[in-house]
Amino acid sequence: MLGSYRAEILKLRKRSAVWVLFGAGLVLSLIFGYLLPYLGYATGDDNPQTDGVPRAEILRGMLPARVVDNAIGGYPIFAGALALVLGAIVIGGEYTWGTLKTILTQRPRRGTILGAQFLALGTMIALWVLGIFAACALCSVGIAAAEDGSTSWPGVGDLLQGLAGGWLVLMMWCLAGAVLAIAFRNVALPIGLGVVWILGIETLLAGVVSSLLPSLKWLANVLPGTNAGSLVFSVTGMAASDAPPGVRDAVGGGRALLTLLAYCAVFAVLAAWTTRRRDVT
Amino acid sequence: MDALVEVSGLTKRYGGTLAVDGVDLTVLPGEVYGFLGPNGAGKTTTLRILTGLIAPTSGSVRVLGGRPGDARVLKGTGSMIESPAFYPYLSGLDNLRLLAEYAGVSRQRIDEVLELVDLADRARDRFSTYSLGMKQRLGVAAALLKDPELVILDEPTNGLDPAGMRDMRRLIRELGTEGRTVLLSSHLLGEVQQICDRVGIINAGRMVAEHNVEELRGEQELVVRATPRDDAQRLLTRFGNVHQYDDTLRVQVDPDRAAEVNRALVEAGIEVSELHTTERALEDIFFELTTAKEKTDVG
Ligand SMILES: Nc1ncnc2c1ncn2[C@@H]1O[C@H](COP(=O)(O)OP(=O)(O)O)[C@@H](O)[C@H]1O
Ligand SMILES: [Mg+2]
């Protein structure tokens, strides 16, 4: 297992697409968490773009105390979509390059190789989450220093809970991408379908259900995106009024956590079951 | 001696196509076995089953005394099935490194196999920049990485230029003389004649024949272009079976008797404009083996 894990890490580490995805996630987090708010803050009270939100309120959103909100606030939607792309390119690439046959004829069993792949993806996503957190923390410290704001940090427990929640959300989307890639033995199709699902269908469904079909609310509440948003809402403890898109209070934090774990388990089992019994041609 | 590969009654069905139909195959320790057949005969399908990549529909398969795909069996088997498949963004060296991680092979062995396939000086270049010949050689290097008892190579000379083919064949013959057991598939009769000790012929999913390679070496014939052709044809039947091929006559006769054939034709007043030996086309042999000796004899 350890050898397979090292092999998978080597493949991920040296693949530039992985770092492009990570970079995109990081840059987007900084733009929406700090750059745009800071521009809004710096251009003053009378700016209609801030929509009457007091400047002090905007500043508070960028200080270290709220770093977790900014670090993982974008995970349910855009970073989730990037994580899904990561899972799809890493697992789907084995099919499109035909490398699956090469690695399956080495020595470890199929289940072991798949396990090592998921473990390696989990490791890289943890790195990604930490990287985004570190960048956000730096920005918030810088802004606090420049604007004479408070530099009090959230408690260690809150930090860990936030980062772990963010990791779980990304891991769930990554596994979704992996399982779609296995189903279609491909890269492009899973990315297309997955991204349309995350960015379009879930939001549409939630809108339709809440306005037209309240009786289907239960259905909307078991969808992966809804639960990802609810988990992030719960672990950050942000106010509904300044929650980013996709982050909302649809179900409680405990239920969201269990639902996401269940999705991860289902995706992993489906992937293992398909991979183990499939003809590799 | 226990066979390294024992296949009997092997069948594989893909939906409606019967790709492999009751194949029996035995590969003995230390031999270079040629698995010969035209495109679509079922070679790759059989080799995929031997390496555990696909499950047979029916039949029994033992590789190194175990089930294909078991860790112990995989450890003793090195293979390259169809085209070599590696990570294009990694160097040849990194590709081998990660395979060595999976297989639990030492770093030192990587250098050895790179040296063996003569790829050491390009090992640090990306796989995507390799020529087809280099890709095939990396595939063979990967197959040898585990220092395996059994090496399975699926048409390793496919797509290579003549020099590349020659090098690859030399490499495979060396594996054989080292005492390694090699199972090599090919659609080229001449290739298995050069490299292999024993040959199994497969056509349309069925094993047609199994020969020692010496038995196939007789399968050469004389190409004769002569006028009048009918007279020539009548005369040549003295030497062996004759059949027409385009506007030439093909005689199944020991090529060493070419001079004798030539003299006979000339003495009979027949004008000979061409006379050389050629390998009988694989298709002819299949045709012959599959159609129970209904040969197009003329005479
Ligand atoms: N994955 C597949 N799905 C359906 N048919 C296949 C598949 N792979 C091979 N075949 C068919 O099985 C037959 C044998 O193919 P193959 O084993 O690749 O032959 P060879 O390697 O001797 O050229 C062919 O008719 C081919 O079309
Ligand atoms: Mg083939």
Coordinates of C-alpha atoms and ligand atoms in Angstrom, one line a residue:
Chain A
M1 CA 0.0 0.0 0.0
L2 CA 2.8 2.4 0.9
G3 CA 4.6 1.9 -2.4
S4 CA 1.4 2.4 -4.3
Y5 CA 0.7 5.6 -2.3
R6 CA 4.1 6.9 -3.0
A7 CA 3.6 6.2 -6.7
E8 CA 0.3 8.0 -6.7
I9 CA 1.8 11.0 -4.9
L10 CA 4.6 11.1 -7.5
K11 CA 2.0 11.2 -10.3
L12 CA 0.1 14.0 -8.7
R13 CA 3.1 16.0 -7.6
K14 CA 4.5 16.1 -11.1
R15 CA 1.3 16.9 -13.0
S16 CA 1.0 20.5 -13.8
A17 CA -2.8 20.4 -14.3
V18 CA -3.0 19.6 -10.5
W19 CA -1.1 22.7 -9.6
V20 CA -3.1 24.8 -12.1
L21 CA -6.3 23.7 -10.4
F22 CA -4.9 24.4 -7.0
G23 CA -3.7 27.8 -8.1
A24 CA -7.0 28.7 -9.6
G25 CA -8.8 27.7 -6.3
L26 CA -6.3 29.8 -4.3
V27 CA -6.5 32.9 -6.5
L28 CA -10.3 32.8 -6.6
S29 CA -10.5 32.5 -2.8
L30 CA -8.3 35.6 -2.5
I31 CA -10.1 37.6 -5.1
F32 CA -13.6 37.0 -3.6
G33 CA -12.4 36.9 0.0
Y34 CA -10.1 39.9 0.1
L35 CA -9.4 41.7 -3.1
L36 CA -13.0 42.7 -4.1
P37 CA -14.1 43.4 -0.5
Y38 CA -11.0 45.5 0.1
L39 CA -11.6 47.5 -3.1
G40 CA -15.2 48.1 -1.9
Y41 CA -13.9 49.1 1.5
A42 CA -11.2 51.4 0.2
T43 CA -13.4 53.2 -2.2
G44 CA -15.5 54.6 0.7
D45 CA -18.8 54.8 2.3
D46 CA -20.7 56.6 -0.4
N47 CA -20.0 53.9 -3.0
P48 CA -23.4 52.5 -4.0
Q49 CA -21.7 49.2 -4.8
T50 CA -21.4 48.4 -1.2
D51 CA -25.1 48.5 -1.0
G52 CA -25.3 50.4 2.2
V53 CA -23.1 47.8 4.1
P54 CA -21.1 49.9 6.5
R55 CA -17.4 50.0 5.9
A56 CA -16.7 48.8 9.4
E57 CA -18.7 45.7 8.6
I58 CA -16.7 45.0 5.4
L59 CA -13.5 45.4 7.3
R60 CA -14.5 43.0 10.0
G61 CA -15.2 40.4 7.3
M62 CA -11.6 40.6 6.2
L63 CA -9.9 40.4 9.6
P64 CA -8.2 37.3 11.0
A65 CA -11.2 36.5 13.2
R66 CA -13.2 35.6 10.0
V67 CA -10.4 33.9 8.1
V68 CA -12.2 30.6 8.1
D69 CA -15.2 32.1 6.3
N70 CA -13.1 33.4 3.5
A71 CA -10.9 30.3 3.3
I72 CA -13.7 27.8 2.8
G73 CA -16.7 30.0 1.9
G74 CA -16.1 29.2 -1.8
Y75 CA -15.8 25.4 -1.4
P76 CA -19.4 24.3 -2.0
I77 CA -19.5 25.9 -5.4
F78 CA -16.3 26.9 -7.2
A79 CA -13.6 25.0 -5.3
G80 CA -15.9 22.0 -5.3
A81 CA -16.1 22.2 -9.1
L82 CA -12.3 22.4 -9.3
A83 CA -12.0 19.4 -6.9
L84 CA -14.4 17.4 -9.2
V85 CA -12.2 18.3 -12.1
L86 CA -9.2 17.0 -10.2
G87 CA -10.9 13.7 -9.4
A88 CA -12.0 13.3 -13.0
I89 CA -8.6 14.1 -14.6
V90 CA -6.6 11.9 -12.2
I91 CA -8.9 8.8 -12.4
G92 CA -10.1 9.4 -16.0
G93 CA -6.6 9.9 -17.3
E94 CA -5.8 6.3 -16.4
Y95 CA -8.5 5.3 -18.9
T96 CA -7.7 7.8 -21.7
W97 CA -4.0 7.1 -21.6
G98 CA -4.5 3.4 -21.1
T99 CA -2.2 3.5 -18.1
L100 CA -4.6 1.5 -16.0
K101 CA -3.5 -1.7 -17.6
T102 CA 0.1 -0.8 -16.9
I103 CA -0.4 -0.2 -13.2
L104 CA -2.9 -3.1 -12.7
T105 CA -0.3 -5.6 -14.0
Q106 CA 2.4 -4.5 -11.6
R107 CA 1.6 -6.3 -8.3
P108 CA -0.9 -4.7 -6.0
R109 CA -4.5 -5.7 -6.2
R110 CA -7.0 -3.4 -7.9
G111 CA -8.6 -2.3 -4.6
T112 CA -5.2 -1.4 -3.2
I113 CA -4.4 0.8 -6.1
L114 CA -7.7 2.6 -6.0
G115 CA -7.4 3.0 -2.3
A116 CA -3.9 4.5 -2.8
Q117 CA -5.3 6.8 -5.4
F118 CA -8.0 8.1 -3.1
L119 CA -5.5 8.5 -0.2
A120 CA -3.1 10.5 -2.4
L121 CA -6.0 12.7 -3.7
G122 CA -7.0 13.2 0.0
T123 CA -3.5 14.2 0.8
M124 CA -3.2 16.7 -2.0
I125 CA -6.6 18.2 -1.2
A126 CA -5.5 18.6 2.4
L127 CA -2.4 20.5 1.1
W128 CA -4.7 22.6 -1.0
V129 CA -7.0 23.5 1.9
L130 CA -3.9 24.4 4.0
G131 CA -2.5 26.5 1.2
I132 CA -5.7 28.5 0.7
F133 CA -5.9 28.9 4.5
A134 CA -2.4 30.2 4.7
A135 CA -2.9 32.6 1.9
C136 CA -6.1 33.9 3.4
A137 CA -4.5 34.2 6.8
L138 CA -1.6 36.3 5.3
C139 CA -4.1 38.6 3.6
S140 CA -6.1 39.1 6.7
V141 CA -3.0 39.9 8.8
G142 CA -1.9 42.3 6.2
I143 CA -5.3 44.0 6.1
A144 CA -5.5 44.1 9.9
A145 CA -2.1 45.8 10.0
A146 CA -2.9 48.3 7.3
E147 CA -6.3 49.3 8.6
D148 CA -5.5 49.0 12.3
G149 CA -8.0 46.2 12.8
S150 CA -8.1 43.6 15.5
T151 CA -5.8 40.7 15.1
S152 CA -7.6 38.2 17.3
W153 CA -7.9 34.8 15.7
P154 CA -10.6 32.2 16.0
G155 CA -10.0 29.4 18.5
V156 CA -7.9 26.4 17.4
G157 CA -11.0 24.2 17.6
D158 CA -12.9 26.5 15.3
L159 CA -10.0 26.6 12.9
L160 CA -9.6 22.8 12.8
Q161 CA -13.3 22.3 12.4
G162 CA -13.5 24.7 9.5
L163 CA -10.5 23.2 7.7
A164 CA -11.7 19.7 8.2
G165 CA -15.2 20.6 7.0
G166 CA -13.7 22.3 4.0
W167 CA -11.6 19.2 3.3
L168 CA -14.6 16.9 3.5
V169 CA -16.5 19.1 1.0
L170 CA -13.7 19.1 -1.5
M171 CA -13.1 15.3 -1.0
M172 CA -16.7 14.6 -1.7
W173 CA -16.7 16.5 -5.0
C174 CA -13.4 14.9 -5.9
L175 CA -14.7 11.4 -5.3
A176 CA -17.8 12.3 -7.4
G177 CA -15.5 13.3 -10.2
A178 CA -13.5 10.0 -9.8
V179 CA -16.6 7.9 -9.8
L180 CA -18.0 9.6 -12.9
A181 CA -14.6 9.1 -14.6
I182 CA -14.7 5.4 -13.8
A183 CA -18.3 5.1 -15.1
F184 CA -17.5 6.8 -18.4
R185 CA -13.8 5.6 -18.7
N186 CA -13.2 9.2 -19.7
V187 CA -12.1 12.7 -18.6
A188 CA -14.2 15.2 -20.6
L189 CA -17.7 13.8 -20.1
P190 CA -17.5 13.6 -16.3
I191 CA -16.1 17.1 -16.1
G192 CA -18.9 18.4 -18.2
L193 CA -21.6 16.6 -16.4
G194 CA -20.2 17.3 -12.9
V195 CA -19.7 21.0 -13.5
V196 CA -23.1 21.4 -15.0
W197 CA -24.5 19.6 -11.9
I198 CA -22.6 21.7 -9.4
L199 CA -22.9 25.1 -11.0
G200 CA -26.3 24.7 -12.6
I201 CA -28.7 21.9 -11.7
E202 CA -28.4 22.0 -7.9
T203 CA -29.0 25.8 -7.8
L204 CA -31.9 25.5 -10.2
L205 CA -33.4 22.6 -8.3
A206 CA -33.1 24.4 -5.0
G207 CA -34.8 27.5 -6.6
V208 CA -37.6 25.5 -8.2
V209 CA -38.3 23.5 -5.0
S210 CA -38.4 26.5 -2.7
S211 CA -40.7 28.5 -4.9
L212 CA -42.9 26.0 -6.7
L213 CA -42.7 22.6 -5.1
P214 CA -42.2 22.9 -1.3
S215 CA -43.3 19.3 -0.9
L216 CA -40.0 18.2 -2.6
K217 CA -37.8 20.0 -0.1
W218 CA -36.6 16.7 1.3
L219 CA -35.2 15.9 -2.1
A220 CA -33.3 19.1 -2.4
N221 CA -32.0 18.6 1.1
V222 CA -30.3 15.3 0.3
L223 CA -28.4 16.6 -2.7
P224 CA -24.6 16.8 -2.2
G225 CA -24.3 20.5 -3.0
T226 CA -27.0 21.5 -0.4
N227 CA -25.3 19.5 2.2
A228 CA -21.8 20.9 1.3
G229 CA -23.2 24.4 1.6
S230 CA -24.9 23.6 4.9
L231 CA -21.7 22.0 6.4
V232 CA -19.7 25.1 5.5
F233 CA -22.4 27.3 6.9
S234 CA -22.4 25.4 10.1
V235 CA -18.6 25.2 10.6
T236 CA -18.0 28.8 9.9
G237 CA -21.0 30.1 11.8
M238 CA -21.3 32.9 9.4
A239 CA -24.5 35.1 9.2
A240 CA -27.0 34.1 6.4
S241 CA -26.9 37.7 5.1
D242 CA -23.2 37.6 4.2
A243 CA -23.0 33.9 3.1
P244 CA -21.5 33.4 -0.4
P245 CA -23.4 31.6 -3.1
G246 CA -24.1 28.0 -2.2
V247 CA -23.5 28.4 1.5
R248 CA -26.8 28.3 3.3
D249 CA -28.7 27.0 6.3
A250 CA -30.7 24.2 4.5
V251 CA -30.0 21.4 6.9
G252 CA -28.2 21.3 10.3
G253 CA -24.4 20.8 10.5
G254 CA -24.6 17.3 12.0
R255 CA -26.9 16.0 9.3
A256 CA -24.8 17.7 6.6
L257 CA -21.7 16.0 8.0
L258 CA -23.3 12.6 8.0
T259 CA -24.8 13.1 4.5
L260 CA -21.4 14.1 3.0
L261 CA -19.7 11.1 4.7
A262 CA -22.4 8.9 3.3
Y263 CA -21.8 10.3 -0.2
C264 CA -18.0 9.7 0.1
A265 CA -18.6 6.2 1.2
V266 CA -21.1 5.5 -1.6
F267 CA -18.7 7.0 -4.2
A268 CA -15.8 5.0 -2.9
V269 CA -17.7 1.7 -2.8
L270 CA -19.1 2.3 -6.3
A271 CA -15.6 3.1 -7.6
A272 CA -14.1 0.0 -6.0
W273 CA -16.9 -2.3 -7.0
T274 CA -16.7 -1.2 -10.7
T275 CA -12.9 -1.2 -10.8
R276 CA -12.5 -4.6 -9.3
R277 CA -14.8 -6.5 -11.5
R278 CA -14.3 -4.6 -14.8
D279 CA -12.6 -5.9 -17.9
V280 CA -9.7 -3.6 -18.6
T281 CA -9.4 -3.5 -22.4
Chain B
M1 CA 8.8 -29.6 -15.9
D2 CA 5.8 -27.6 -14.8
A3 CA 4.4 -25.4 -17.5
L4 CA 4.5 -21.6 -16.7
V5 CA 1.3 -21.0 -18.7
E6 CA -1.4 -23.6 -18.9
V7 CA -4.6 -22.6 -20.8
S8 CA -7.3 -25.0 -21.8
G9 CA -10.6 -24.5 -23.4
L10 CA -10.3 -20.7 -23.0
T11 CA -13.2 -18.7 -24.3
K12 CA -13.9 -15.0 -24.3
R13 CA -17.0 -13.4 -25.6
Y14 CA -17.5 -9.7 -26.0
G15 CA -21.2 -9.2 -26.4
G16 CA -21.9 -10.8 -29.7
T17 CA -18.3 -11.5 -30.7
L18 CA -16.5 -14.6 -29.8
A19 CA -13.0 -13.2 -29.6
V20 CA -11.3 -16.4 -28.2
D21 CA -12.9 -19.8 -28.8
G22 CA -11.6 -22.8 -27.0
V23 CA -7.9 -22.0 -27.0
D24 CA -5.4 -24.4 -25.5
L25 CA -1.9 -23.2 -24.9
T26 CA 1.1 -24.4 -22.9
V27 CA 4.3 -22.4 -22.4
L28 CA 7.2 -24.4 -20.9
P29 CA 10.0 -22.9 -18.7
G30 CA 12.8 -21.3 -20.6
E31 CA 11.3 -21.3 -24.0
V32 CA 10.4 -18.4 -26.3
Y33 CA 6.9 -19.1 -27.4
G34 CA 5.5 -17.4 -30.5
F35 CA 1.8 -16.8 -30.5
L36 CA 1.2 -16.2 -34.1
G37 CA -2.0 -15.0 -35.8
P38 CA -3.4 -12.3 -38.1
N39 CA -5.0 -9.1 -36.8
G40 CA -8.2 -9.8 -34.9
A41 CA -7.3 -13.5 -34.3
G42 CA -7.6 -13.1 -30.5
K43 CA -4.0 -12.8 -29.4
T44 CA -4.3 -9.6 -27.4
T45 CA -7.5 -11.0 -25.8
T46 CA -5.7 -14.1 -24.7
L47 CA -2.8 -12.2 -23.3
R48 CA -5.1 -9.8 -21.4
I49 CA -6.6 -12.8 -19.7
L50 CA -3.2 -14.2 -18.8
T51 CA -2.3 -10.9 -17.1
G52 CA -5.5 -10.7 -15.2
L53 CA -6.8 -7.6 -17.1
I54 CA -10.0 -9.3 -18.3
A55 CA -11.9 -12.3 -17.0
P56 CA -12.4 -15.3 -19.3
T57 CA -15.9 -16.3 -20.2
S58 CA -15.0 -20.0 -19.7
G59 CA -12.0 -22.3 -19.6
S60 CA -9.2 -22.8 -17.2
V61 CA -6.1 -20.6 -17.0
R62 CA -3.0 -21.1 -14.8
V63 CA -0.1 -18.8 -14.9
L64 CA 3.0 -19.6 -12.8
G65 CA 0.8 -22.2 -11.1
G66 CA -1.7 -19.6 -9.9
R67 CA -4.6 -17.5 -11.0
P68 CA -4.0 -14.6 -13.3
G69 CA -4.0 -11.3 -11.5
D70 CA -3.0 -12.7 -8.1
A71 CA -0.3 -10.7 -6.5
R72 CA 2.2 -13.6 -6.5
V73 CA 1.5 -14.3 -10.2
L74 CA 1.8 -10.6 -11.2
K75 CA 5.1 -10.3 -9.3
G76 CA 6.6 -13.0 -11.5
T77 CA 5.1 -11.8 -14.8
G78 CA 6.3 -8.8 -16.8
S79 CA 4.1 -7.7 -19.6
M80 CA 3.5 -5.2 -22.4
I81 CA 0.0 -5.6 -23.8
E82 CA -0.9 -3.9 -27.0
S83 CA 0.7 -0.4 -27.2
P84 CA 2.9 0.7 -24.4
A85 CA 0.9 3.0 -22.1
F86 CA 2.7 5.5 -19.8
Y87 CA 2.1 8.9 -18.3
P88 CA 2.9 11.3 -21.1
Y89 CA 3.8 14.2 -18.7
L90 CA 6.4 12.2 -16.8
S91 CA 9.9 11.2 -18.0
G92 CA 10.7 7.7 -18.9
L93 CA 12.6 7.4 -15.7
D94 CA 9.8 8.7 -13.6
N95 CA 7.4 6.3 -15.3
L96 CA 9.7 3.4 -14.3
R97 CA 10.1 4.9 -10.8
L98 CA 6.5 4.8 -10.1
L99 CA 6.1 1.3 -11.5
A100 CA 8.9 0.3 -9.3
E101 CA 7.1 1.7 -6.3
Y102 CA 4.0 -0.3 -7.1
A103 CA 5.9 -3.5 -7.7
G104 CA 8.4 -3.0 -4.8
V105 CA 11.5 -3.0 -7.0
S106 CA 14.8 -1.4 -6.2
R107 CA 16.0 1.8 -7.8
Q108 CA 19.1 0.1 -9.1
R109 CA 17.0 -2.2 -11.2
I110 CA 15.6 0.8 -13.1
D111 CA 19.0 1.8 -14.3
E112 CA 19.7 -1.8 -15.3
V113 CA 16.6 -2.1 -17.5
L114 CA 17.1 1.4 -19.0
E115 CA 20.6 0.2 -20.0
L116 CA 19.3 -3.0 -21.3
V117 CA 16.8 -1.3 -23.8
D118 CA 19.4 1.4 -24.6
L119 CA 17.2 4.2 -23.3
A120 CA 19.5 5.5 -20.5
D121 CA 20.5 8.7 -22.3
R122 CA 16.9 9.8 -23.0
A123 CA 15.4 8.6 -19.7
R124 CA 15.0 12.1 -18.4
D125 CA 12.9 13.3 -21.3
R126 CA 9.1 13.3 -21.2
F127 CA 7.4 10.1 -22.5
S128 CA 5.3 12.3 -24.8
T129 CA 8.5 13.3 -26.7
Y130 CA 9.5 9.7 -27.4
S131 CA 9.5 8.1 -30.8
L132 CA 7.3 5.0 -31.3
G133 CA 10.4 2.9 -31.1
M134 CA 11.5 4.4 -27.8
K135 CA 8.0 4.0 -26.4
Q136 CA 8.1 0.3 -27.3
R137 CA 11.5 0.0 -25.7
L138 CA 10.3 1.7 -22.5
G139 CA 7.4 -0.8 -22.5
V140 CA 9.9 -3.7 -22.7
A141 CA 12.0 -2.1 -19.9
A142 CA 8.8 -1.8 -17.8
A143 CA 8.1 -5.5 -18.5
L144 CA 11.5 -6.5 -17.3
L145 CA 11.5 -4.3 -14.2
K146 CA 10.4 -7.0 -11.9
D147 CA 13.1 -9.4 -13.2
P148 CA 10.2 -11.7 -14.0
E149 CA 10.2 -15.4 -14.6
L150 CA 7.7 -14.9 -17.5
V151 CA 7.7 -12.1 -20.0
I152 CA 4.6 -11.5 -22.0
L153 CA 5.1 -9.2 -25.1
D154 CA 2.1 -8.4 -27.3
E155 CA 3.4 -7.5 -30.8
P156 CA 6.4 -5.6 -29.6
T157 CA 7.6 -4.8 -33.1
N158 CA 4.4 -3.3 -34.3
G159 CA 4.9 0.0 -36.0
L160 CA 8.7 0.0 -35.8
D161 CA 10.9 0.7 -38.7
P162 CA 13.2 -2.1 -39.9
A163 CA 16.1 -1.1 -37.7
G164 CA 13.8 -0.8 -34.7
M165 CA 12.4 -4.2 -35.5
R166 CA 15.8 -5.7 -35.7
D167 CA 16.9 -4.3 -32.4
M168 CA 13.7 -5.4 -30.7
R169 CA 14.1 -8.9 -32.0
R170 CA 17.7 -9.1 -30.9
L171 CA 16.6 -7.9 -27.5
I172 CA 13.9 -10.6 -27.2
R173 CA 16.3 -13.3 -28.4
E174 CA 18.7 -12.3 -25.7
L175 CA 16.0 -12.6 -23.1
G176 CA 15.5 -16.1 -24.3
T177 CA 19.1 -17.0 -24.1
E178 CA 19.3 -15.7 -20.6
G179 CA 16.9 -18.5 -19.7
R180 CA 13.9 -16.3 -19.3
T181 CA 10.5 -17.6 -20.5
V182 CA 9.0 -15.3 -23.1
L183 CA 5.5 -15.4 -24.6
L184 CA 5.5 -13.3 -27.7
S185 CA 2.6 -12.5 -30.0
S186 CA 3.1 -11.5 -33.6
H187 CA 1.4 -11.5 -36.9
L188 CA 4.7 -11.9 -38.7
L189 CA 5.7 -15.5 -39.6
G190 CA 9.3 -14.5 -40.3
E191 CA 9.5 -12.8 -36.9
V192 CA 8.5 -15.8 -34.9
Q193 CA 10.7 -18.0 -37.0
Q194 CA 13.7 -15.8 -36.1
I195 CA 13.0 -15.5 -32.4
C196 CA 10.9 -18.4 -31.2
D197 CA 11.5 -22.0 -30.2
R198 CA 7.9 -23.0 -30.4
V199 CA 4.9 -21.5 -32.2
G200 CA 1.2 -21.7 -31.6
I201 CA -1.0 -20.4 -34.5
I202 CA -4.3 -18.8 -33.8
N203 CA -6.9 -17.8 -36.3
A204 CA -10.4 -16.4 -35.7
G205 CA -10.1 -17.2 -32.0
R206 CA -9.1 -20.9 -32.4
M207 CA -5.7 -22.5 -32.1
V208 CA -5.0 -23.9 -35.5
A209 CA -1.7 -25.7 -34.9
E210 CA 1.3 -25.8 -32.5
H211 CA 4.7 -26.4 -34.1
N212 CA 8.3 -26.5 -33.2
V213 CA 9.8 -23.6 -35.1
E214 CA 11.9 -26.0 -37.3
E215 CA 8.7 -27.4 -38.7
L216 CA 7.7 -24.0 -39.9
R217 CA 11.1 -23.3 -41.4
G218 CA 10.2 -25.5 -44.3
E219 CA 7.4 -23.2 -45.1
Q220 CA 9.3 -21.3 -47.8
E221 CA 8.6 -21.5 -51.4
L222 CA 10.1 -20.6 -54.8
V223 CA 8.6 -17.8 -56.9
V224 CA 8.9 -18.6 -60.6
R225 CA 8.0 -16.3 -63.5
A226 CA 8.3 -18.3 -66.7
T227 CA 6.8 -18.6 -70.2
P228 CA 4.9 -20.5 -71.4
R229 CA 3.4 -20.7 -67.9
D230 CA 1.2 -23.7 -68.4
D231 CA 4.2 -25.8 -69.5
A232 CA 6.2 -24.5 -66.5
Q233 CA 3.4 -25.3 -64.1
R234 CA 3.2 -28.9 -65.4
L235 CA 6.9 -29.4 -65.1
L236 CA 7.2 -27.8 -61.6
T237 CA 4.7 -30.3 -60.0
R238 CA 7.7 -32.7 -60.1
F239 CA 9.3 -30.7 -57.3
G240 CA 6.3 -29.9 -55.1
N241 CA 2.9 -28.4 -54.9
V242 CA 2.4 -25.5 -57.3
H243 CA -0.1 -22.7 -57.1
Q244 CA -0.6 -19.5 -59.0
Y245 CA -0.2 -16.2 -57.3
D246 CA -0.9 -13.2 -59.5
D247 CA 1.2 -13.9 -62.6
T248 CA 3.8 -16.0 -60.9
L249 CA 4.0 -19.7 -59.9
R250 CA 4.7 -20.6 -56.3
V251 CA 6.4 -24.0 -55.7
Q252 CA 6.7 -25.6 -52.3
V253 CA 10.2 -26.9 -52.5
D254 CA 13.3 -26.6 -50.5
P255 CA 14.9 -23.3 -51.6
D256 CA 18.3 -25.1 -51.8
R257 CA 17.0 -26.8 -54.9
A258 CA 16.5 -23.5 -56.8
A259 CA 19.3 -24.2 -59.2
E260 CA 18.0 -27.6 -60.0
V261 CA 14.6 -26.2 -60.7
N262 CA 16.0 -23.5 -62.9
R263 CA 18.0 -26.1 -64.9
A264 CA 15.0 -28.3 -65.4
L265 CA 12.9 -25.4 -66.7
V266 CA 15.7 -24.2 -69.1
E267 CA 16.3 -27.7 -70.4
A268 CA 12.6 -28.1 -71.2
G269 CA 12.9 -25.0 -73.3
I270 CA 11.0 -22.8 -70.9
E271 CA 12.0 -19.2 -70.6
V272 CA 12.7 -18.2 -66.9
S273 CA 12.5 -14.4 -66.2
E274 CA 12.4 -14.6 -62.5
L275 CA 13.3 -17.1 -59.8
H276 CA 13.7 -16.4 -56.1
T277 CA 12.7 -17.8 -52.7
T278 CA 10.0 -16.2 -50.6
E279 CA 8.3 -16.9 -47.3
R280 CA 5.0 -18.3 -47.7
A281 CA 2.4 -15.7 -46.6
L282 CA 0.9 -16.4 -43.2
E283 CA -2.5 -16.3 -44.8
D284 CA -1.6 -19.2 -47.1
I285 CA -0.6 -21.3 -44.1
F286 CA -3.7 -20.4 -42.2
F287 CA -5.7 -21.2 -45.3
E288 CA -4.0 -24.5 -45.6
L289 CA -4.3 -25.4 -41.9
T290 CA -7.9 -24.4 -41.7
T291 CA -9.3 -25.9 -44.8
A292 CA -8.2 -29.5 -44.3
K293 CA -5.8 -29.8 -47.1
E294 CA -8.0 -28.7 -49.9
K295 CA -5.1 -27.1 -51.6
T296 CA -5.3 -25.4 -54.9
D297 CA -3.0 -28.0 -56.5
V298 CA -2.4 -27.8 -60.2
G299 CA -0.9 -30.6 -62.1
Ligands
LIG1 N1 -13.1 -4.6 -26.0 C1 -13.6 -5.3 -27.0 N2 -14.9 -5.3 -27.3 C2 -15.5 -6.0 -28.3 N3 -14.7 -6.7 -29.1 C3 -13.4 -6.8 -29.0 C4 -12.8 -6.1 -27.9 N4 -11.5 -6.4 -28.0 C5 -11.3 -7.2 -29.0 N5 -12.5 -7.5 -29.6 C6 -12.7 -8.3 -30.8 O1 -12.1 -9.6 -30.5 C7 -11.4 -10.1 -31.6 C8 -10.0 -10.4 -31.2 O2 -9.3 -9.2 -31.0 P1 -7.8 -9.2 -30.5 O3 -7.7 -10.1 -29.3 O4 -7.5 -7.8 -30.2 O5 -7.0 -9.8 -31.7 P2 -5.5 -9.6 -32.1 O6 -4.7 -9.1 -30.9 O7 -5.1 -11.0 -32.4 O8 -5.3 -8.7 -33.2 C9 -11.6 -9.1 -32.7 O9 -12.6 -9.5 -33.5 C10 -11.9 -7.8 -32.0 O10 -12.7 -7.0 -32.8
MG2 MG -3.5 -7.4 -30.8

